Amino acid sequence: MNANVKPPFRAESMRIAGKLVKTDDIVEVFNPYDATVVGTVPAARAEHVREAFAKARAFKPNLTRYERQQILQKTAELLRDRKEDFARLITAESGLCWKDSLYEASRAYDVWSFAAQLTIKDDGEIYSCDISPNGKARKIFTTRTPLLGVISAITPFNHPLNMVSHKLAPAIATNNRTVLKPTELTPLTALALADVLYEAGLPPEMLSVVTGNPSTMGDAMITDPDADLVTFTGSVRVGKHIANTAGYKRLVLELGGNDPLIVMEDADLDKAAELAVTGATKNSGQRCTAVKRILVVNAVADEFSKLVVEKAKKLKSGDPMDPATDVGTVINERSAILFENRVNDAVAKGAEVLHGAPRKGALFAPTVVDRVPYDCELVHEETFGPVIPIVRCPDDIAEVIRISNSTDYGLSSGVCTDRLDYVARFVSELEVGTVNVWEVPGYRIEMSPFGGIKDSGLGYKEGVVEAMKSFTNIRTWSMPWM
Ligand code: NAD
């Protein structure tokens, strides 16, 4: 494995219906670890976005299910064959460590190959109408059709390949056209993926990628008259802006999380501590479903906290390109400073730092903070970095559930207990989209339904199966029948 070869500098173009488009203004993409410039992308203006939507709208996709299956599977295979090239690019532009980037590339393979397998399945239904005294000898059939207009897809920085794959694969599987705006922080991976798709045979009119600063082209992505649906993954702040701006359009919003890992008194504490540390630090803690609060009951908190520190000490934080590194940088120094300030604020309110290291630029080492008040900013807001905050809770499941539900977020959760009565209460009372027993909140497969409630999302799910549903219209048609 050759992690240490840096990818060559890329002076990128946009892909508008497959055409390479540059602009005079550019956005630089930085390596968060050494602050070098990894590449540049054009800074699109609203007119570029308009052009991309108009070209997409003018094209009528007519790929058969077989053709879509072939393109999707070929994409999966190209990604698998080039996983190290993609991992190198992801690490260079995001600071995620080599191990995390390789894992991301393998997840993307799953997304594309599941979409390939699902596109050949017709999920149409048949309703017989002679089923009541009001019935008739007819049948009603359902069939899914692509959207009439275009999908507008906007993606975040934390999974530069997989988040983009979760938008594009279901869109292609359902014969839709997409205009993608990847984040300005990690756009290079998305452009490389677009080239793989064209190489796999995707008609270029079915995918455009526009790049640049949201301040100059963000609203154009949300309000374009040819955009029928906006699918967005990112922060609550931007998600709510989209909800307020988009008007009469379908919206899929996958927003921030503040997921708890709950540890009850009967739990195997070693196993729970392992989940806590892994869940809080993988992907540099930058997963919407990272463990952002550990809620442990007082009865076992002392012993649990010792185990967490032991496991956190084993993690190697440092150069993201080093294959031995477990935790790379966060996305930029500004974010690392914010986390540092939040830890200091928690300490001022009574918390105690049990393990950590001084921040170096965007390198923020896994930091164990115990006795964190449940309502301080570190755990009440989404802290998108490798902080491992332990919140001690009363020995009472009702209180644990109340504290868990006390934030505005409702994405996922993990619970560590073997008691079925507890499990039943967590499943019915936690205000979240997912409850994982004895797993990290982020556990899923790429096709299972995924998404949150409250500020984490409107309840519309992602995952390949659900995304394919939300990217289609259901048409019913009926005819006389026996
Ligand atoms: P962000 O909201 O800052 O940016 C996301 C995208 O929105 C980027 O492409 C950005 O350029 C764009 N954007 C920003 N302002 C815009 C505007 N006014 N109009 C249109 N587009 C605009 O989020 P981020 O910092 O890149 O990502 C981290 C966030 O994403 C975290 O909150 C994380 O929890 C969330 N996230 C959620 C999920 C999920 O599935 N629920 C998955 C991954 C990440």
Coordinates of C-alpha atoms and ligand atoms in Angstrom, one line a residue:
M1 CA 0.0 0.0 0.0
N2 CA 1.4 3.3 -1.0
A3 CA -0.2 5.9 1.2
N4 CA 2.7 8.4 1.2
V5 CA 2.6 9.4 -2.5
K6 CA 0.8 12.7 -2.6
P7 CA -1.7 13.1 -5.5
P8 CA -0.5 15.6 -8.2
F9 CA -1.7 19.2 -8.0
R10 CA -5.1 19.5 -9.8
A11 CA -6.2 22.7 -11.5
E12 CA -9.7 21.4 -12.0
S13 CA -12.6 22.4 -14.3
M14 CA -16.3 22.0 -13.7
R15 CA -18.2 19.3 -15.6
I16 CA -21.2 20.8 -17.3
A17 CA -23.0 18.1 -19.2
G18 CA -19.6 16.5 -19.5
K19 CA -17.9 19.7 -20.9
L20 CA -14.9 21.0 -19.0
V21 CA -15.7 24.6 -17.9
K22 CA -13.3 27.0 -16.2
T23 CA -13.8 30.5 -14.7
D24 CA -11.5 33.4 -14.0
D25 CA -12.1 33.1 -10.3
I26 CA -11.0 30.0 -8.5
V27 CA -11.3 28.4 -5.1
E28 CA -8.2 26.9 -3.5
V29 CA -8.4 23.5 -1.8
F30 CA -6.1 23.1 1.1
N31 CA -4.5 20.0 2.8
P32 CA -5.6 20.6 6.4
Y33 CA -2.4 18.9 7.8
D34 CA 0.3 20.8 6.1
A35 CA -1.7 23.8 4.6
T36 CA -0.4 23.1 1.1
V37 CA -2.7 23.8 -1.8
V38 CA -3.9 20.4 -3.2
G39 CA -5.7 21.9 -6.2
T40 CA -8.1 24.6 -7.4
V41 CA -11.7 24.5 -8.7
P42 CA -13.6 27.2 -10.6
A43 CA -15.7 29.6 -8.6
A44 CA -19.0 29.2 -10.5
R45 CA -21.4 32.1 -10.8
A46 CA -25.2 31.7 -10.9
E47 CA -25.2 31.6 -14.7
H48 CA -23.1 28.5 -14.7
V49 CA -25.6 26.8 -12.4
R50 CA -28.4 27.9 -14.7
E51 CA -26.6 26.5 -17.7
A52 CA -26.1 23.1 -16.0
F53 CA -29.8 22.8 -15.0
A54 CA -31.0 23.9 -18.5
K55 CA -28.7 21.4 -20.2
A56 CA -29.9 18.6 -17.9
R57 CA -33.5 19.5 -18.3
A58 CA -33.2 19.5 -22.1
F59 CA -31.9 15.9 -22.0
K60 CA -34.4 13.0 -21.7
P61 CA -32.7 9.9 -20.2
N62 CA -33.9 6.7 -21.7
L63 CA -31.4 4.1 -20.3
T64 CA -32.9 0.6 -19.8
R65 CA -32.7 -1.0 -16.5
Y66 CA -29.9 -3.3 -17.9
E67 CA -27.9 -0.3 -19.1
R68 CA -28.2 1.5 -15.8
Q69 CA -27.2 -1.7 -14.0
Q70 CA -24.1 -2.0 -16.2
I71 CA -23.1 1.7 -15.6
L72 CA -23.6 1.4 -11.8
Q73 CA -21.7 -1.9 -11.5
K74 CA -18.9 -0.7 -13.7
T75 CA -18.6 2.4 -11.5
A76 CA -18.4 0.2 -8.4
E77 CA -15.7 -1.9 -10.0
L78 CA -13.6 1.2 -11.2
L79 CA -13.8 2.6 -7.7
R80 CA -12.7 -0.7 -6.2
D81 CA -9.8 -0.9 -8.7
R82 CA -8.7 2.7 -7.9
K83 CA -9.5 2.7 -4.2
E84 CA -6.0 3.8 -3.3
D85 CA -6.1 6.8 -5.8
F86 CA -9.4 7.9 -4.3
A87 CA -8.1 7.4 -0.7
R88 CA -5.1 9.5 -1.4
L89 CA -7.2 12.3 -2.8
I90 CA -9.7 12.1 0.1
T91 CA -6.8 12.2 2.6
A92 CA -5.1 15.1 0.8
E93 CA -8.1 17.4 0.7
S94 CA -9.9 16.4 4.0
G95 CA -7.1 15.4 6.4
L96 CA -9.0 12.2 7.1
C97 CA -6.4 9.5 7.8
W98 CA -5.5 6.8 5.3
K99 CA -7.3 4.1 7.2
D100 CA -10.5 6.2 7.2
S101 CA -10.2 7.1 3.5
L102 CA -9.7 3.5 2.4
Y103 CA -12.7 2.5 4.4
E104 CA -14.7 5.3 2.8
A105 CA -13.7 4.0 -0.7
S106 CA -14.9 0.5 0.2
R107 CA -18.2 1.9 1.5
A108 CA -18.7 3.7 -1.8
Y109 CA -18.2 0.4 -3.6
D110 CA -21.2 -0.9 -1.7
V111 CA -23.3 2.1 -2.5
W112 CA -22.7 1.7 -6.3
S113 CA -23.0 -2.1 -6.4
F114 CA -26.2 -2.1 -4.2
A115 CA -27.7 0.5 -6.6
A116 CA -26.7 -1.7 -9.5
Q117 CA -28.5 -4.6 -8.0
L118 CA -31.6 -2.6 -7.0
T119 CA -32.1 -0.9 -10.4
I120 CA -33.1 -4.2 -12.0
K121 CA -36.0 -4.7 -9.6
D122 CA -39.4 -3.3 -10.5
D123 CA -41.2 -2.6 -7.2
G124 CA -44.6 -1.8 -9.0
E125 CA -47.7 -3.0 -7.1
I126 CA -51.1 -4.3 -8.2
Y127 CA -54.3 -3.5 -6.4
S128 CA -57.4 -5.5 -7.2
C129 CA -60.5 -3.3 -7.1
D130 CA -63.2 -5.9 -6.4
I131 CA -62.5 -5.9 -2.7
S132 CA -65.5 -4.1 -1.3
P133 CA -69.2 -3.6 -2.0
N134 CA -68.1 -0.5 -3.9
G135 CA -65.6 -2.4 -6.0
K136 CA -65.3 -3.1 -9.7
A137 CA -63.6 -5.6 -11.9
R138 CA -60.5 -3.5 -12.4
K139 CA -56.9 -3.4 -11.3
I140 CA -54.8 -0.5 -10.3
F141 CA -51.1 -0.7 -11.1
T142 CA -48.2 1.4 -9.8
T143 CA -45.1 2.3 -11.6
R144 CA -42.2 4.6 -10.7
T145 CA -41.1 7.4 -13.0
P146 CA -38.1 9.6 -12.8
L147 CA -38.7 13.2 -11.8
L148 CA -39.8 15.5 -14.6
G149 CA -37.2 18.0 -13.7
V150 CA -33.6 17.8 -12.4
I151 CA -32.2 16.8 -9.0
S152 CA -30.1 19.4 -7.2
A153 CA -27.6 17.7 -4.9
I154 CA -25.5 19.5 -2.3
T155 CA -23.0 17.6 -0.2
P156 CA -20.7 18.2 2.9
F157 CA -17.0 17.7 3.4
N158 CA -16.9 14.9 5.9
H159 CA -17.3 12.0 3.5
P160 CA -16.1 13.5 0.2
L161 CA -16.8 10.3 -1.8
N162 CA -19.5 8.5 0.1
M163 CA -22.0 11.4 0.6
V164 CA -21.7 12.2 -3.1
S165 CA -22.2 8.5 -4.0
H166 CA -25.4 8.4 -1.8
K167 CA -26.9 11.2 -4.0
L168 CA -25.7 10.1 -7.5
A169 CA -26.1 6.3 -7.4
P170 CA -29.8 6.3 -6.6
A171 CA -30.4 9.2 -9.0
I172 CA -28.8 7.2 -11.9
A173 CA -30.6 4.0 -10.8
T174 CA -33.9 5.8 -11.3
N175 CA -32.9 7.5 -14.6
N176 CA -32.7 11.0 -13.2
R177 CA -30.5 13.9 -14.2
T178 CA -28.5 15.6 -11.4
V179 CA -26.6 18.8 -10.9
L180 CA -24.2 18.3 -8.0
K181 CA -22.5 21.0 -5.9
P182 CA -19.9 19.4 -3.7
T183 CA -18.6 21.4 -0.8
E184 CA -15.9 23.9 -1.7
L185 CA -13.7 22.3 1.0
T186 CA -13.4 18.8 -0.6
P187 CA -14.6 19.1 -4.2
L188 CA -11.7 17.3 -5.9
T189 CA -12.9 13.8 -5.0
A190 CA -16.4 14.5 -6.5
L191 CA -14.9 15.7 -9.8
A192 CA -12.8 12.5 -9.9
L193 CA -15.9 10.5 -9.3
A194 CA -17.8 12.3 -12.2
D195 CA -15.0 11.2 -14.5
V196 CA -15.3 7.6 -13.4
L197 CA -19.1 7.8 -14.2
Y198 CA -18.5 9.2 -17.7
E199 CA -15.9 6.5 -18.2
A200 CA -18.4 3.8 -17.1
G201 CA -20.8 5.0 -19.8
L202 CA -23.1 7.5 -18.1
P203 CA -24.5 10.0 -20.7
P204 CA -22.8 13.2 -19.7
E205 CA -26.0 15.2 -19.7
M206 CA -27.2 13.1 -16.8
L207 CA -24.5 14.6 -14.4
S208 CA -23.1 18.1 -14.1
V209 CA -20.7 19.1 -11.3
V210 CA -20.5 22.8 -10.4
T211 CA -18.1 24.1 -7.9
G212 CA -17.5 27.3 -5.9
N213 CA -18.5 29.4 -2.9
P214 CA -22.1 29.0 -1.6
S215 CA -22.3 32.8 -1.1
T216 CA -22.2 33.3 -4.9
M217 CA -24.0 30.2 -6.2
G218 CA -25.7 28.5 -3.3
D219 CA -29.1 30.1 -3.8
A220 CA -29.0 29.3 -7.6
M221 CA -28.8 25.6 -6.6
I222 CA -31.8 25.9 -4.4
T223 CA -34.1 28.0 -6.5
D224 CA -33.4 26.9 -10.1
P225 CA -36.8 26.6 -11.9
D226 CA -35.7 23.3 -13.4
A227 CA -34.8 21.7 -10.1
D228 CA -37.7 19.5 -8.9
L229 CA -35.9 18.2 -5.8
V230 CA -33.1 19.4 -3.6
T231 CA -31.2 16.7 -1.8
F232 CA -28.9 18.2 0.8
T233 CA -26.6 16.7 3.4
G234 CA -24.9 19.2 5.8
S235 CA -25.5 21.4 8.8
V236 CA -28.8 22.4 10.4
R237 CA -28.1 26.0 9.7
V238 CA -27.8 25.6 5.9
G239 CA -30.6 22.9 5.8
K240 CA -33.0 25.4 7.4
H241 CA -31.9 28.1 5.0
I242 CA -32.7 25.7 2.1
A243 CA -36.1 24.9 3.6
N244 CA -36.9 28.6 3.8
T245 CA -35.7 29.4 0.4
A246 CA -36.5 26.5 -1.9
G247 CA -40.3 27.1 -2.2
Y248 CA -42.4 24.5 -4.0
K249 CA -39.9 21.8 -4.4
R250 CA -39.4 18.4 -2.8
L251 CA -36.7 18.5 -0.1
V252 CA -34.5 15.7 1.3
L253 CA -32.5 17.2 4.2
E254 CA -30.0 15.0 6.1
L255 CA -28.7 17.4 8.8
G256 CA -26.4 17.4 11.8
G257 CA -26.5 15.0 14.7
N258 CA -25.7 14.9 18.4
D259 CA -25.8 11.2 18.9
P260 CA -25.6 9.6 22.4
L261 CA -24.0 6.3 23.3
I262 CA -25.9 5.2 26.4
V263 CA -24.2 2.9 28.9
M264 CA -26.4 1.3 31.6
E265 CA -25.3 -0.4 34.8
D266 CA -25.5 -3.9 33.5
A267 CA -23.3 -3.3 30.4
D268 CA -20.0 -5.0 29.7
L269 CA -18.0 -1.9 30.3
D270 CA -15.0 -2.9 28.2
K271 CA -17.1 -3.5 25.2
A272 CA -19.0 -0.2 25.8
A273 CA -15.7 1.8 26.2
E274 CA -14.5 0.3 22.9
L275 CA -17.7 1.5 21.1
A276 CA -17.4 4.9 22.8
V277 CA -13.9 5.5 21.7
T278 CA -14.3 4.2 18.2
G279 CA -17.6 5.9 17.7
A280 CA -16.3 9.3 18.8
T281 CA -13.0 9.3 16.9
K282 CA -13.4 7.4 13.6
N283 CA -13.3 9.8 10.7
S284 CA -11.8 12.3 13.1
G285 CA -15.2 12.4 14.9
Q286 CA -16.6 14.1 11.8
R287 CA -19.5 11.8 11.1
C288 CA -23.1 13.0 11.4
T289 CA -23.6 9.9 13.5
A290 CA -20.4 10.0 15.5
V291 CA -20.7 9.5 19.3
K292 CA -21.0 13.1 20.4
R293 CA -22.2 12.4 24.0
I294 CA -21.6 9.3 26.2
L295 CA -24.4 9.1 28.7
V296 CA -23.3 6.7 31.5
V297 CA -25.1 6.0 34.7
N298 CA -23.4 7.0 37.9
A299 CA -23.2 3.4 39.3
V300 CA -20.5 2.4 36.7
A301 CA -19.2 5.8 35.6
D302 CA -15.8 5.6 37.5
E303 CA -14.8 2.3 36.1
F304 CA -16.1 3.1 32.6
S305 CA -14.2 6.4 32.4
K306 CA -10.9 4.6 33.3
L307 CA -11.5 2.1 30.4
V308 CA -12.2 4.9 28.0
V309 CA -9.0 6.7 28.9
E310 CA -7.0 3.5 28.5
K311 CA -8.4 2.9 25.0
A312 CA -8.1 6.5 23.9
K313 CA -4.4 6.5 24.8
K314 CA -3.8 3.7 22.2
L315 CA -5.0 5.9 19.3
K316 CA -2.3 7.4 17.2
S317 CA -3.1 11.0 16.1
G318 CA -0.9 12.6 13.5
D319 CA 0.0 12.7 9.8
P320 CA -3.1 11.6 7.9
M321 CA -0.9 10.0 5.1
D322 CA 0.9 7.7 7.6
P323 CA -0.8 4.3 7.3
A324 CA -0.4 3.8 11.1
T325 CA -2.4 6.9 12.0
D326 CA -5.8 6.3 13.6
V327 CA -7.0 9.9 13.7
G328 CA -6.1 12.5 11.2
T329 CA -6.9 16.2 11.3
V330 CA -10.3 17.9 11.4
I331 CA -11.3 19.9 8.4
N332 CA -9.5 23.1 9.3
E333 CA -7.8 25.0 12.1
R334 CA -10.9 27.2 12.7
S335 CA -12.9 24.1 13.6
A336 CA -10.1 22.7 15.8
I337 CA -10.1 26.1 17.7
L338 CA -13.8 25.9 18.2
F339 CA -13.5 22.4 19.8
E340 CA -10.7 23.6 22.0
N341 CA -12.8 26.5 23.2
R342 CA -15.8 24.3 23.8
V343 CA -13.6 21.9 25.9
N344 CA -12.3 24.9 27.9
D345 CA -15.8 26.1 28.5
A346 CA -16.9 22.6 29.7
V347 CA -13.9 22.6 32.1
A348 CA -14.9 26.1 33.4
K349 CA -18.3 24.5 34.1
G350 CA -16.9 21.6 36.1
A351 CA -15.7 19.1 33.6
E352 CA -12.3 17.4 33.7
V353 CA -9.9 16.6 30.8
L354 CA -8.5 13.1 31.4
H355 CA -6.6 12.7 28.2
G356 CA -5.6 14.9 25.2
A357 CA -2.8 16.7 23.6
P358 CA -2.2 20.4 22.7
R359 CA -3.8 21.3 19.4
K360 CA -1.4 21.8 16.4
G361 CA -3.2 23.7 13.6
A362 CA -6.0 21.4 12.4
L363 CA -4.7 18.4 14.4
F364 CA -6.9 18.0 17.4
A365 CA -6.1 14.7 19.2
P366 CA -8.8 12.5 20.8
T367 CA -9.7 14.2 24.0
V368 CA -11.5 12.5 26.9
V369 CA -13.5 14.9 29.0
D370 CA -15.3 13.5 32.0
R371 CA -18.1 15.0 34.2
V372 CA -19.4 17.1 31.3
P373 CA -22.6 19.0 32.3
Y374 CA -25.2 17.7 29.9
D375 CA -26.3 21.2 28.9
C376 CA -23.0 22.8 28.2
E377 CA -22.1 23.8 24.6
L378 CA -19.6 20.9 24.1
V379 CA -22.5 18.3 24.2
H380 CA -25.6 20.4 23.7
E381 CA -24.4 21.6 20.2
E382 CA -22.9 19.3 17.6
T383 CA -19.1 19.1 18.2
F384 CA -17.8 17.8 14.9
G385 CA -14.4 16.5 16.0
P386 CA -12.8 13.7 18.1
V387 CA -13.9 14.8 21.5
I388 CA -14.9 11.9 23.8
P389 CA -17.3 13.6 26.3
I390 CA -18.6 11.6 29.3
V391 CA -21.8 12.8 30.8
R392 CA -22.6 11.2 34.1
C393 CA -26.4 10.5 34.6
P394 CA -28.6 9.6 37.5
D395 CA -29.2 5.8 37.9
D396 CA -32.6 6.0 36.5
I397 CA -33.5 5.2 32.9
A398 CA -36.2 7.9 32.7
E399 CA -33.6 10.5 33.5
V400 CA -31.2 9.0 31.0
I401 CA -33.9 9.2 28.3
R402 CA -34.8 12.8 29.3
I403 CA -31.1 13.9 29.0
S404 CA -30.7 12.1 25.7
N405 CA -33.8 13.8 24.3
S406 CA -32.8 17.3 25.7
T407 CA -31.0 18.5 22.5
D408 CA -32.6 19.7 19.3
Y409 CA -31.1 16.9 17.3
G410 CA -32.6 13.4 16.6
L411 CA -30.4 11.4 14.3
S412 CA -29.2 8.2 15.8
S413 CA -28.1 6.5 19.0
G414 CA -26.3 3.5 20.5
V415 CA -27.2 1.7 23.6
C416 CA -25.1 -0.6 25.8
T417 CA -27.4 -2.9 27.8
D418 CA -28.5 -6.5 27.8
R419 CA -31.8 -5.8 29.5
L420 CA -34.8 -6.2 27.2
D421 CA -37.0 -3.9 29.3
Y422 CA -34.4 -1.1 28.8
V423 CA -34.1 -1.9 25.1
A424 CA -37.9 -1.7 24.7
R425 CA -38.0 1.7 26.4
F426 CA -35.1 3.1 24.4
V427 CA -36.6 2.0 21.1
S428 CA -39.9 3.6 21.9
E429 CA -38.8 6.7 23.8
L430 CA -35.6 8.0 22.3
E431 CA -36.4 10.8 19.8
V432 CA -34.1 9.6 17.0
G433 CA -34.2 7.9 13.6
T434 CA -32.1 4.9 14.7
V435 CA -31.4 2.9 17.9
N436 CA -28.5 0.5 17.6
V437 CA -28.2 -1.9 20.5
W438 CA -24.5 -2.8 21.2
E439 CA -23.3 -0.8 18.2
V440 CA -22.2 2.7 17.5
P441 CA -24.9 5.1 16.3
G442 CA -23.3 5.2 12.9
Y443 CA -23.7 1.5 12.2
R444 CA -25.8 0.8 9.1
I445 CA -25.5 -0.8 5.7
E446 CA -25.6 1.4 2.6
M447 CA -29.0 0.3 1.6
S448 CA -30.9 0.4 4.9
P449 CA -33.1 3.4 5.7
F450 CA -31.1 6.2 7.3
G451 CA -32.0 9.7 8.5
G452 CA -33.1 11.7 11.5
I453 CA -36.0 13.7 13.0
K454 CA -36.2 17.0 14.9
D455 CA -33.4 19.3 13.7
S456 CA -31.6 16.3 12.1
G457 CA -34.0 16.0 9.2
L458 CA -37.6 16.0 8.1
G459 CA -37.9 12.2 8.4
Y460 CA -37.3 11.5 4.7
K461 CA -34.7 8.7 4.7
E462 CA -31.6 8.1 2.7
G463 CA -29.9 4.8 2.0
V464 CA -30.1 3.5 -1.5
V465 CA -33.6 2.0 -1.3
E466 CA -35.3 5.0 0.3
A467 CA -33.4 7.5 -1.9
M468 CA -34.6 5.7 -5.0
K469 CA -38.1 6.1 -3.7
S470 CA -37.8 9.8 -3.0
F471 CA -36.2 10.4 -6.4
T472 CA -39.2 9.1 -8.2
N473 CA -42.9 9.8 -8.7
I474 CA -45.4 7.0 -8.3
R475 CA -47.8 6.9 -11.2
T476 CA -50.9 4.7 -10.8
W477 CA -52.8 3.5 -13.8
S478 CA -55.9 1.2 -14.0
M479 CA -57.7 -0.9 -16.5
P480 CA -60.7 -3.3 -16.6
W481 CA -59.6 -6.8 -15.3
M482 CA -61.2 -10.0 -14.1
Ligands
NAD1 P1 -22.4 22.8 5.6 O1 -23.9 22.9 5.9 O2 -21.5 23.9 6.0 O3 -22.2 22.6 4.0 C1 -22.8 21.6 3.3 C2 -23.0 22.0 1.9 O4 -23.8 23.1 1.8 C3 -21.7 22.4 1.2 O5 -21.7 22.0 -0.1 C4 -21.8 23.9 1.3 O6 -21.0 24.6 0.3 C5 -23.3 24.1 1.0 N1 -23.8 25.4 1.4 C6 -23.4 26.2 2.4 N2 -24.2 27.3 2.4 C7 -25.1 27.2 1.4 C8 -26.1 28.0 0.9 N3 -26.4 29.2 1.4 N4 -26.8 27.6 -0.2 C9 -26.6 26.4 -0.7 N5 -25.6 25.6 -0.3 C10 -24.9 26.0 0.7 O7 -22.0 21.4 6.2 P2 -20.5 20.8 6.3 O8 -19.8 21.6 7.4 O9 -19.9 20.6 5.0 O10 -20.8 19.3 6.8 C11 -20.9 19.0 8.2 C12 -22.4 18.9 8.6 O11 -23.0 17.9 7.8 C13 -22.5 18.3 10.0 O12 -23.5 19.1 10.7 C14 -22.9 16.9 9.8 O13 -23.6 16.3 10.9 C15 -23.8 17.0 8.6 N6 -23.9 15.7 8.0 C16 -25.2 15.1 8.0 C17 -25.3 13.8 7.5 C18 -26.6 13.1 7.5 O14 -26.8 12.1 6.8 N7 -27.6 13.5 8.4 C19 -24.2 13.2 6.9 C20 -23.0 13.8 6.8 C21 -22.9 15.1 7.4

